[in-house]
Amino acid sequence: MEELSQRDQVEEATAYIKLLTQRVEEMKRRKSEALMRSTASASSGGSMGGSKLPVLKVRELAGSNLEVVLISGLCKTFMLHQIISILQQEGAEVVDVNISNIGAQIFHTILAQVKVPRIGVNTSRIRMRIQELIS
């Protein structure tokens, strides 16, 4: 195996850097196009899988746990502390919150635990109160 001269190594490194730069530019272009498509679909009705945003799901999990999933668009803003307050008022204690921003959609996942498992919580009432807040 022949060793490359210093000049050849520099030329090889330069060519590799140019290739990486082209890849980065291509990825930036793809990202920009994807964001434009995502923004366009959100502004033309804000649909996700055939349903309008925001989407709210409240369900009871095993072990006296409660999960609230809220998918909203970037244009619709609300205060997360208001949802947490509703959960607390209805007898649940928030143990985890996860927020993800994907394109023009924000995914909120709130995991709560029922304070008094013997009494439980009224998920339909929680759903109704949160729906009033986000509508």
CSV table of N, CA and C in Angstrom, one decimal:
chain,number,residue,atom,x,y,z
A,1,MET,N,0.8,-1.2,0.0
A,1,MET,CA,0.0,0.0,0.0
A,1,MET,C,0.9,1.2,0.0
A,2,GLU,N,0.6,2.1,-0.9
A,2,GLU,CA,1.4,3.3,-1.1
A,2,GLU,C,0.9,4.4,-0.2
A,3,GLU,N,1.8,5.1,0.5
A,3,GLU,CA,1.4,6.2,1.3
A,3,GLU,C,1.2,7.4,0.4
A,4,LEU,N,0.2,8.2,0.8
A,4,LEU,CA,-0.1,9.4,0.0
A,4,LEU,C,0.7,10.6,0.5
A,5,SER,N,1.1,11.4,-0.5
A,5,SER,CA,1.9,12.6,-0.1
A,5,SER,C,0.9,13.5,0.7
A,6,GLN,N,1.6,14.5,1.4
A,6,GLN,CA,0.8,15.4,2.1
A,6,GLN,C,-0.2,16.2,1.2
A,7,ARG,N,0.3,16.6,0.1
A,7,ARG,CA,-0.6,17.3,-0.9
A,7,ARG,C,-1.8,16.4,-1.3
A,8,ASP,N,-1.6,15.1,-1.6
A,8,ASP,CA,-2.7,14.2,-1.9
A,8,ASP,C,-3.7,14.1,-0.8
A,9,GLN,N,-3.2,14.0,0.4
A,9,GLN,CA,-4.0,13.9,1.6
A,9,GLN,C,-4.9,15.2,1.7
A,10,VAL,N,-4.3,16.3,1.5
A,10,VAL,CA,-5.1,17.6,1.6
A,10,VAL,C,-6.1,17.6,0.5
A,11,GLU,N,-5.8,17.2,-0.7
A,11,GLU,CA,-6.8,17.2,-1.8
A,11,GLU,C,-7.9,16.2,-1.5
A,12,GLU,N,-7.6,15.1,-1.0
A,12,GLU,CA,-8.6,14.1,-0.6
A,12,GLU,C,-9.5,14.6,0.5
A,13,ALA,N,-8.9,15.3,1.5
A,13,ALA,CA,-9.7,15.8,2.6
A,13,ALA,C,-10.6,16.9,2.0
A,14,THR,N,-10.1,17.8,1.1
A,14,THR,CA,-10.9,18.9,0.5
A,14,THR,C,-12.1,18.3,-0.2
A,15,ALA,N,-11.8,17.3,-1.0
A,15,ALA,CA,-12.9,16.7,-1.8
A,15,ALA,C,-14.0,16.1,-0.9
A,16,TYR,N,-13.5,15.5,0.2
A,16,TYR,CA,-14.5,14.9,1.2
A,16,TYR,C,-15.3,16.0,1.8
A,17,ILE,N,-14.7,17.1,2.2
A,17,ILE,CA,-15.4,18.2,2.8
A,17,ILE,C,-16.4,18.8,1.9
A,18,LYS,N,-16.1,18.9,0.6
A,18,LYS,CA,-17.0,19.4,-0.4
A,18,LYS,C,-18.2,18.4,-0.5
A,19,LEU,N,-17.9,17.1,-0.5
A,19,LEU,CA,-19.0,16.1,-0.6
A,19,LEU,C,-20.0,16.3,0.6
A,20,LEU,N,-19.4,16.4,1.8
A,20,LEU,CA,-20.2,16.6,3.0
A,20,LEU,C,-21.0,17.9,3.0
A,21,THR,N,-20.4,18.9,2.5
A,21,THR,CA,-21.1,20.2,2.3
A,21,THR,C,-22.3,20.1,1.4
A,22,GLN,N,-22.1,19.4,0.3
A,22,GLN,CA,-23.2,19.1,-0.6
A,22,GLN,C,-24.3,18.3,0.0
A,23,ARG,N,-24.0,17.3,0.8
A,23,ARG,CA,-25.0,16.5,1.5
A,23,ARG,C,-25.8,17.4,2.5
A,24,VAL,N,-25.0,18.2,3.3
A,24,VAL,CA,-25.7,19.1,4.2
A,24,VAL,C,-26.7,20.0,3.5
A,25,GLU,N,-26.3,20.6,2.4
A,25,GLU,CA,-27.2,21.5,1.6
A,25,GLU,C,-28.4,20.8,1.1
A,26,GLU,N,-28.2,19.5,0.7
A,26,GLU,CA,-29.3,18.7,0.2
A,26,GLU,C,-30.3,18.4,1.4
A,27,MET,N,-29.8,18.1,2.5
A,27,MET,CA,-30.6,17.8,3.7
A,27,MET,C,-31.4,19.1,4.1
A,28,LYS,N,-30.7,20.2,4.1
A,28,LYS,CA,-31.4,21.5,4.4
A,28,LYS,C,-32.5,21.8,3.5
A,29,ARG,N,-32.3,21.5,2.2
A,29,ARG,CA,-33.3,21.7,1.2
A,29,ARG,C,-34.5,20.8,1.5
A,30,ARG,N,-34.2,19.5,1.7
A,30,ARG,CA,-35.3,18.6,2.0
A,30,ARG,C,-36.1,19.0,3.3
A,31,LYS,N,-35.4,19.4,4.3
A,31,LYS,CA,-36.0,19.8,5.5
A,31,LYS,C,-36.9,21.0,5.3
A,32,SER,N,-36.4,22.0,4.5
A,32,SER,CA,-37.2,23.2,4.2
A,32,SER,C,-38.5,22.8,3.4
A,33,GLU,N,-38.4,21.9,2.4
A,33,GLU,CA,-39.5,21.4,1.7
A,33,GLU,C,-40.5,20.7,2.6
A,34,ALA,N,-40.0,19.9,3.5
A,34,ALA,CA,-40.9,19.1,4.4
A,34,ALA,C,-41.7,20.1,5.3
A,35,LEU,N,-41.0,21.1,5.8
A,35,LEU,CA,-41.6,22.1,6.7
A,35,LEU,C,-42.6,22.9,5.9
A,36,MET,N,-42.3,23.2,4.7
A,36,MET,CA,-43.3,24.0,3.9
A,36,MET,C,-44.6,23.1,3.6
A,37,ARG,N,-44.4,21.8,3.3
A,37,ARG,CA,-45.5,20.9,3.1
A,37,ARG,C,-46.3,20.8,4.4
A,38,SER,N,-45.6,20.7,5.5
A,38,SER,CA,-46.3,20.5,6.8
A,38,SER,C,-47.1,21.7,7.2
A,39,THR,N,-46.5,22.9,7.0
A,39,THR,CA,-47.1,24.2,7.3
A,39,THR,C,-48.3,24.4,6.4
A,40,ALA,N,-48.1,24.0,5.1
A,40,ALA,CA,-49.2,24.2,4.1
A,40,ALA,C,-50.4,23.3,4.5
A,41,SER,N,-50.2,22.1,4.9
A,41,SER,CA,-51.2,21.2,5.3
A,41,SER,C,-51.9,21.6,6.6
A,42,ALA,N,-51.1,22.2,7.5
A,42,ALA,CA,-51.7,22.7,8.7
A,42,ALA,C,-52.6,23.9,8.5
A,43,SER,N,-52.2,24.8,7.6
A,43,SER,CA,-52.9,26.0,7.3
A,43,SER,C,-54.1,25.8,6.4
A,44,SER,N,-54.1,24.7,5.7
A,44,SER,CA,-55.2,24.4,4.8
A,44,SER,C,-56.3,23.5,5.5
A,45,GLY,N,-56.3,23.5,6.8
A,45,GLY,CA,-57.3,22.8,7.5
A,45,GLY,C,-56.8,22.1,8.7
A,46,GLY,N,-55.5,22.1,8.9
A,46,GLY,CA,-54.9,21.6,10.1
A,46,GLY,C,-55.3,20.1,10.4
A,47,SER,N,-55.4,19.4,9.3
A,47,SER,CA,-55.8,18.0,9.5
A,47,SER,C,-54.7,17.1,9.8
A,48,MET,N,-55.0,16.0,10.6
A,48,MET,CA,-54.0,15.0,10.9
A,48,MET,C,-54.8,13.7,10.8
A,49,GLY,N,-54.5,12.9,9.8
A,49,GLY,CA,-55.2,11.6,9.7
A,49,GLY,C,-56.7,11.8,9.6
A,50,GLY,N,-57.2,12.8,8.9
A,50,GLY,CA,-58.6,13.0,8.7
A,50,GLY,C,-59.3,13.8,9.8
A,51,SER,N,-58.7,14.1,10.9
A,51,SER,CA,-59.3,14.8,12.0
A,51,SER,C,-58.7,16.2,12.1
A,52,LYS,N,-59.5,17.1,12.6
A,52,LYS,CA,-59.1,18.5,12.8
A,52,LYS,C,-58.3,18.6,14.1
A,53,LEU,N,-57.4,19.6,14.1
A,53,LEU,CA,-56.6,19.9,15.3
A,53,LEU,C,-57.4,20.9,16.1
A,54,PRO,N,-57.3,20.9,17.4
A,54,PRO,CA,-56.6,20.0,18.3
A,54,PRO,C,-57.3,18.7,18.5
A,55,VAL,N,-56.6,17.6,18.7
A,55,VAL,CA,-57.1,16.3,19.0
A,55,VAL,C,-56.8,16.0,20.5
A,56,LEU,N,-57.9,15.6,21.2
A,56,LEU,CA,-57.7,15.3,22.6
A,56,LEU,C,-58.1,13.8,22.9
A,57,LYS,N,-57.3,13.1,23.7
A,57,LYS,CA,-57.6,11.8,24.1
A,57,LYS,C,-57.4,11.7,25.6
A,58,VAL,N,-58.3,11.2,26.4
A,58,VAL,CA,-58.2,11.0,27.8
A,58,VAL,C,-58.6,9.6,28.1
A,59,ARG,N,-57.7,8.8,28.7
A,59,ARG,CA,-58.0,7.4,29.0
A,59,ARG,C,-57.4,7.0,30.3
A,60,GLU,N,-58.1,6.1,30.9
A,60,GLU,CA,-57.6,5.5,32.2
A,60,GLU,C,-56.7,4.3,31.9
A,61,LEU,N,-55.6,4.3,32.6
A,61,LEU,CA,-54.6,3.2,32.4
A,61,LEU,C,-54.7,2.3,33.6
A,62,ALA,N,-54.0,1.2,33.5
A,62,ALA,CA,-54.0,0.2,34.7
A,62,ALA,C,-53.2,0.9,35.9
A,63,GLY,N,-53.6,0.5,37.0
A,63,GLY,CA,-52.9,1.0,38.2
A,63,GLY,C,-53.3,2.4,38.6
A,64,SER,N,-54.5,2.8,38.4
A,64,SER,CA,-55.0,4.1,38.8
A,64,SER,C,-54.3,5.2,38.1
A,65,ASN,N,-53.8,5.0,36.9
A,65,ASN,CA,-53.2,6.1,36.1
A,65,ASN,C,-54.1,6.6,35.0
A,66,LEU,N,-53.8,7.8,34.6
A,66,LEU,CA,-54.6,8.5,33.6
A,66,LEU,C,-53.6,9.1,32.6
A,67,GLU,N,-54.0,9.0,31.3
A,67,GLU,CA,-53.2,9.6,30.3
A,67,GLU,C,-54.0,10.6,29.5
A,68,VAL,N,-53.4,11.8,29.3
A,68,VAL,CA,-54.0,12.8,28.5
A,68,VAL,C,-53.1,13.1,27.3
A,69,VAL,N,-53.6,12.9,26.1
A,69,VAL,CA,-52.8,13.2,24.9
A,69,VAL,C,-53.5,14.3,24.2
A,70,LEU,N,-52.8,15.3,23.9
A,70,LEU,CA,-53.3,16.5,23.2
A,70,LEU,C,-52.4,16.8,22.0
A,71,ILE,N,-53.0,16.8,20.8
A,71,ILE,CA,-52.2,17.2,19.6
A,71,ILE,C,-52.8,18.5,19.1
A,72,SER,N,-51.9,19.5,19.1
A,72,SER,CA,-52.4,20.8,18.6
A,72,SER,C,-51.5,21.4,17.5
A,73,GLY,N,-52.0,22.4,16.8
A,73,GLY,CA,-51.2,23.1,15.8
A,73,GLY,C,-50.4,24.2,16.5
A,74,LEU,N,-49.5,24.7,15.7
A,74,LEU,CA,-48.6,25.8,16.2
A,74,LEU,C,-49.5,27.1,16.4
A,75,CYS,N,-50.5,27.3,15.7
A,75,CYS,CA,-51.3,28.5,15.8
A,75,CYS,C,-52.2,28.5,17.0
A,76,LYS,N,-52.6,27.3,17.5
A,76,LYS,CA,-53.5,27.3,18.7
A,76,LYS,C,-52.6,27.2,20.0
A,77,THR,N,-52.7,28.2,20.8
A,77,THR,CA,-51.9,28.2,22.0
A,77,THR,C,-52.8,28.1,23.2
A,78,PHE,N,-52.3,27.5,24.2
A,78,PHE,CA,-53.0,27.4,25.5
A,78,PHE,C,-51.9,27.2,26.6
A,79,MET,N,-52.3,27.4,27.8
A,79,MET,CA,-51.4,27.3,28.9
A,79,MET,C,-51.4,25.9,29.5
A,80,LEU,N,-50.3,25.2,29.5
A,80,LEU,CA,-50.2,23.9,30.0
A,80,LEU,C,-50.6,23.8,31.4
A,81,HIS,N,-50.3,24.8,32.2
A,81,HIS,CA,-50.6,24.8,33.6
A,81,HIS,C,-52.1,24.8,33.8
A,82,GLN,N,-52.9,25.3,32.8
A,82,GLN,CA,-54.4,25.2,33.0
A,82,GLN,C,-54.9,23.8,32.9
A,83,ILE,N,-54.3,23.0,32.0
A,83,ILE,CA,-54.6,21.6,31.9
A,83,ILE,C,-54.2,20.8,33.2
A,84,ILE,N,-53.0,21.1,33.7
A,84,ILE,CA,-52.6,20.5,34.9
A,84,ILE,C,-53.5,20.9,36.1
A,85,SER,N,-54.0,22.1,36.1
A,85,SER,CA,-54.9,22.5,37.2
A,85,SER,C,-56.2,21.8,37.1
A,86,ILE,N,-56.7,21.6,35.9
A,86,ILE,CA,-57.9,20.8,35.7
A,86,ILE,C,-57.7,19.4,36.3
A,87,LEU,N,-56.6,18.8,35.9
A,87,LEU,CA,-56.4,17.4,36.4
A,87,LEU,C,-56.3,17.4,37.9
A,88,GLN,N,-55.6,18.4,38.5
A,88,GLN,CA,-55.5,18.4,40.0
A,88,GLN,C,-56.9,18.6,40.6
A,89,GLN,N,-57.7,19.5,40.1
A,89,GLN,CA,-59.0,19.8,40.6
A,89,GLN,C,-59.9,18.5,40.5
A,90,GLU,N,-59.7,17.7,39.5
A,90,GLU,CA,-60.5,16.5,39.4
A,90,GLU,C,-59.9,15.3,40.1
A,91,GLY,N,-58.9,15.5,40.9
A,91,GLY,CA,-58.4,14.4,41.8
A,91,GLY,C,-57.2,13.6,41.2
A,92,ALA,N,-56.5,14.2,40.3
A,92,ALA,CA,-55.3,13.5,39.7
A,92,ALA,C,-54.1,14.3,40.0
A,93,GLU,N,-52.9,13.6,40.2
A,93,GLU,CA,-51.7,14.3,40.4
A,93,GLU,C,-50.8,14.0,39.2
A,94,VAL,N,-50.3,15.0,38.5
A,94,VAL,CA,-49.4,14.8,37.3
A,94,VAL,C,-48.1,14.3,37.8
A,95,VAL,N,-47.7,13.2,37.1
A,95,VAL,CA,-46.4,12.6,37.4
A,95,VAL,C,-45.4,12.7,36.3
A,96,ASP,N,-45.9,13.0,35.0
A,96,ASP,CA,-44.9,13.1,33.9
A,96,ASP,C,-45.6,13.9,32.8
A,97,VAL,N,-44.8,14.8,32.1
A,97,VAL,CA,-45.3,15.5,31.0
A,97,VAL,C,-44.3,15.4,29.9
A,98,ASN,N,-44.7,15.1,28.7
A,98,ASN,CA,-43.8,15.0,27.5
A,98,ASN,C,-44.4,15.9,26.4
A,99,ILE,N,-43.6,16.8,25.9
A,99,ILE,CA,-44.0,17.7,24.8
A,99,ILE,C,-43.0,17.5,23.6
A,100,SER,N,-43.6,17.2,22.5
A,100,SER,CA,-42.8,17.0,21.3
A,100,SER,C,-43.4,17.9,20.2
A,101,ASN,N,-42.5,18.5,19.4
A,101,ASN,CA,-42.8,19.4,18.3
A,101,ASN,C,-42.4,18.7,17.1
A,102,ILE,N,-43.4,18.3,16.2
A,102,ILE,CA,-43.1,17.6,15.0
A,102,ILE,C,-43.8,18.4,13.9
A,103,GLY,N,-42.9,19.0,13.1
A,103,GLY,CA,-43.5,19.9,12.0
A,103,GLY,C,-44.3,21.0,12.5
A,104,ALA,N,-45.6,21.0,12.1
A,104,ALA,CA,-46.5,22.1,12.5
A,104,ALA,C,-47.4,21.6,13.6
A,105,GLN,N,-47.1,20.5,14.3
A,105,GLN,CA,-47.9,19.9,15.3
A,105,GLN,C,-47.1,19.8,16.6
A,106,ILE,N,-47.9,20.0,17.7
A,106,ILE,CA,-47.3,19.9,19.1
A,106,ILE,C,-48.0,18.7,19.8
A,107,PHE,N,-47.3,17.8,20.2
A,107,PHE,CA,-47.8,16.6,20.9
A,107,PHE,C,-47.6,16.8,22.4
A,108,HIS,N,-48.6,16.8,23.2
A,108,HIS,CA,-48.5,16.9,24.7
A,108,HIS,C,-49.0,15.6,25.2
A,109,THR,N,-48.2,14.9,26.0
A,109,THR,CA,-48.6,13.7,26.7
A,109,THR,C,-48.5,13.9,28.2
A,110,ILE,N,-49.6,13.8,28.9
A,110,ILE,CA,-49.5,14.0,30.3
A,110,ILE,C,-49.9,12.7,31.0
A,111,LEU,N,-49.1,12.3,31.9
A,111,LEU,CA,-49.4,11.1,32.7
A,111,LEU,C,-49.7,11.5,34.1
A,112,ALA,N,-50.9,11.1,34.6
A,112,ALA,CA,-51.3,11.5,36.0
A,112,ALA,C,-51.7,10.2,36.8
A,113,GLN,N,-51.6,10.4,38.1
A,113,GLN,CA,-52.0,9.3,39.0
A,113,GLN,C,-53.2,9.8,39.8
A,114,VAL,N,-54.2,8.9,39.9
A,114,VAL,CA,-55.3,9.2,40.7
A,114,VAL,C,-54.9,9.3,42.2
A,115,LYS,N,-55.3,10.5,42.9
A,115,LYS,CA,-54.9,10.7,44.3
A,115,LYS,C,-55.5,9.7,45.2
A,116,VAL,N,-56.8,9.4,45.0
A,116,VAL,CA,-57.6,8.5,45.8
A,116,VAL,C,-58.1,7.4,44.9
A,117,PRO,N,-57.4,6.3,44.7
A,117,PRO,CA,-57.8,5.2,43.8
A,117,PRO,C,-59.2,4.7,44.1
A,118,ARG,N,-59.5,4.6,45.3
A,118,ARG,CA,-60.8,4.1,45.7
A,118,ARG,C,-62.0,4.9,45.1
A,119,ILE,N,-61.8,6.2,45.0
A,119,ILE,CA,-62.8,7.1,44.5
A,119,ILE,C,-62.7,7.2,42.9
A,120,GLY,N,-61.5,7.3,42.4
A,120,GLY,CA,-61.2,7.4,41.0
A,120,GLY,C,-61.4,8.8,40.5
A,121,VAL,N,-61.4,8.9,39.2
A,121,VAL,CA,-61.7,10.2,38.5
A,121,VAL,C,-62.7,10.0,37.4
A,122,ASN,N,-63.3,11.1,37.1
A,122,ASN,CA,-64.3,11.1,36.0
A,122,ASN,C,-63.7,11.6,34.7
A,123,THR,N,-63.3,10.6,33.9
A,123,THR,CA,-62.5,10.9,32.7
A,123,THR,C,-63.4,11.7,31.7
A,124,SER,N,-64.7,11.5,31.6
A,124,SER,CA,-65.5,12.2,30.7
A,124,SER,C,-65.6,13.7,31.1
A,125,ARG,N,-65.6,14.0,32.4
A,125,ARG,CA,-65.7,15.4,32.9
A,125,ARG,C,-64.3,16.0,32.6
A,126,ILE,N,-63.2,15.3,32.8
A,126,ILE,CA,-61.9,15.9,32.5
A,126,ILE,C,-61.8,16.2,31.0
A,127,ARG,N,-62.2,15.3,30.2
A,127,ARG,CA,-62.2,15.5,28.7
A,127,ARG,C,-63.0,16.7,28.4
A,128,MET,N,-64.2,16.9,28.9
A,128,MET,CA,-65.1,18.0,28.6
A,128,MET,C,-64.5,19.3,29.1
A,129,ARG,N,-63.9,19.4,30.2
A,129,ARG,CA,-63.3,20.6,30.7
A,129,ARG,C,-62.0,21.0,29.9
A,130,ILE,N,-61.2,20.0,29.5
A,130,ILE,CA,-60.0,20.3,28.7
A,130,ILE,C,-60.5,20.8,27.3
A,131,GLN,N,-61.5,20.1,26.8
A,131,GLN,CA,-62.0,20.4,25.4
A,131,GLN,C,-62.6,21.9,25.4
A,132,GLU,N,-63.2,22.3,26.5
A,132,GLU,CA,-63.7,23.7,26.6
A,132,GLU,C,-62.5,24.6,26.6
A,133,LEU,N,-61.5,24.2,27.3
A,133,LEU,CA,-60.3,25.1,27.4
A,133,LEU,C,-59.6,25.3,26.0
A,134,ILE,N,-59.4,24.2,25.3
A,134,ILE,CA,-58.7,24.3,24.0
A,134,ILE,C,-59.5,24.7,22.8
A,135,SER,N,-60.8,24.7,22.9
A,135,SER,CA,-61.7,25.0,21.8
A,135,SER,C,-61.8,26.5,21.6
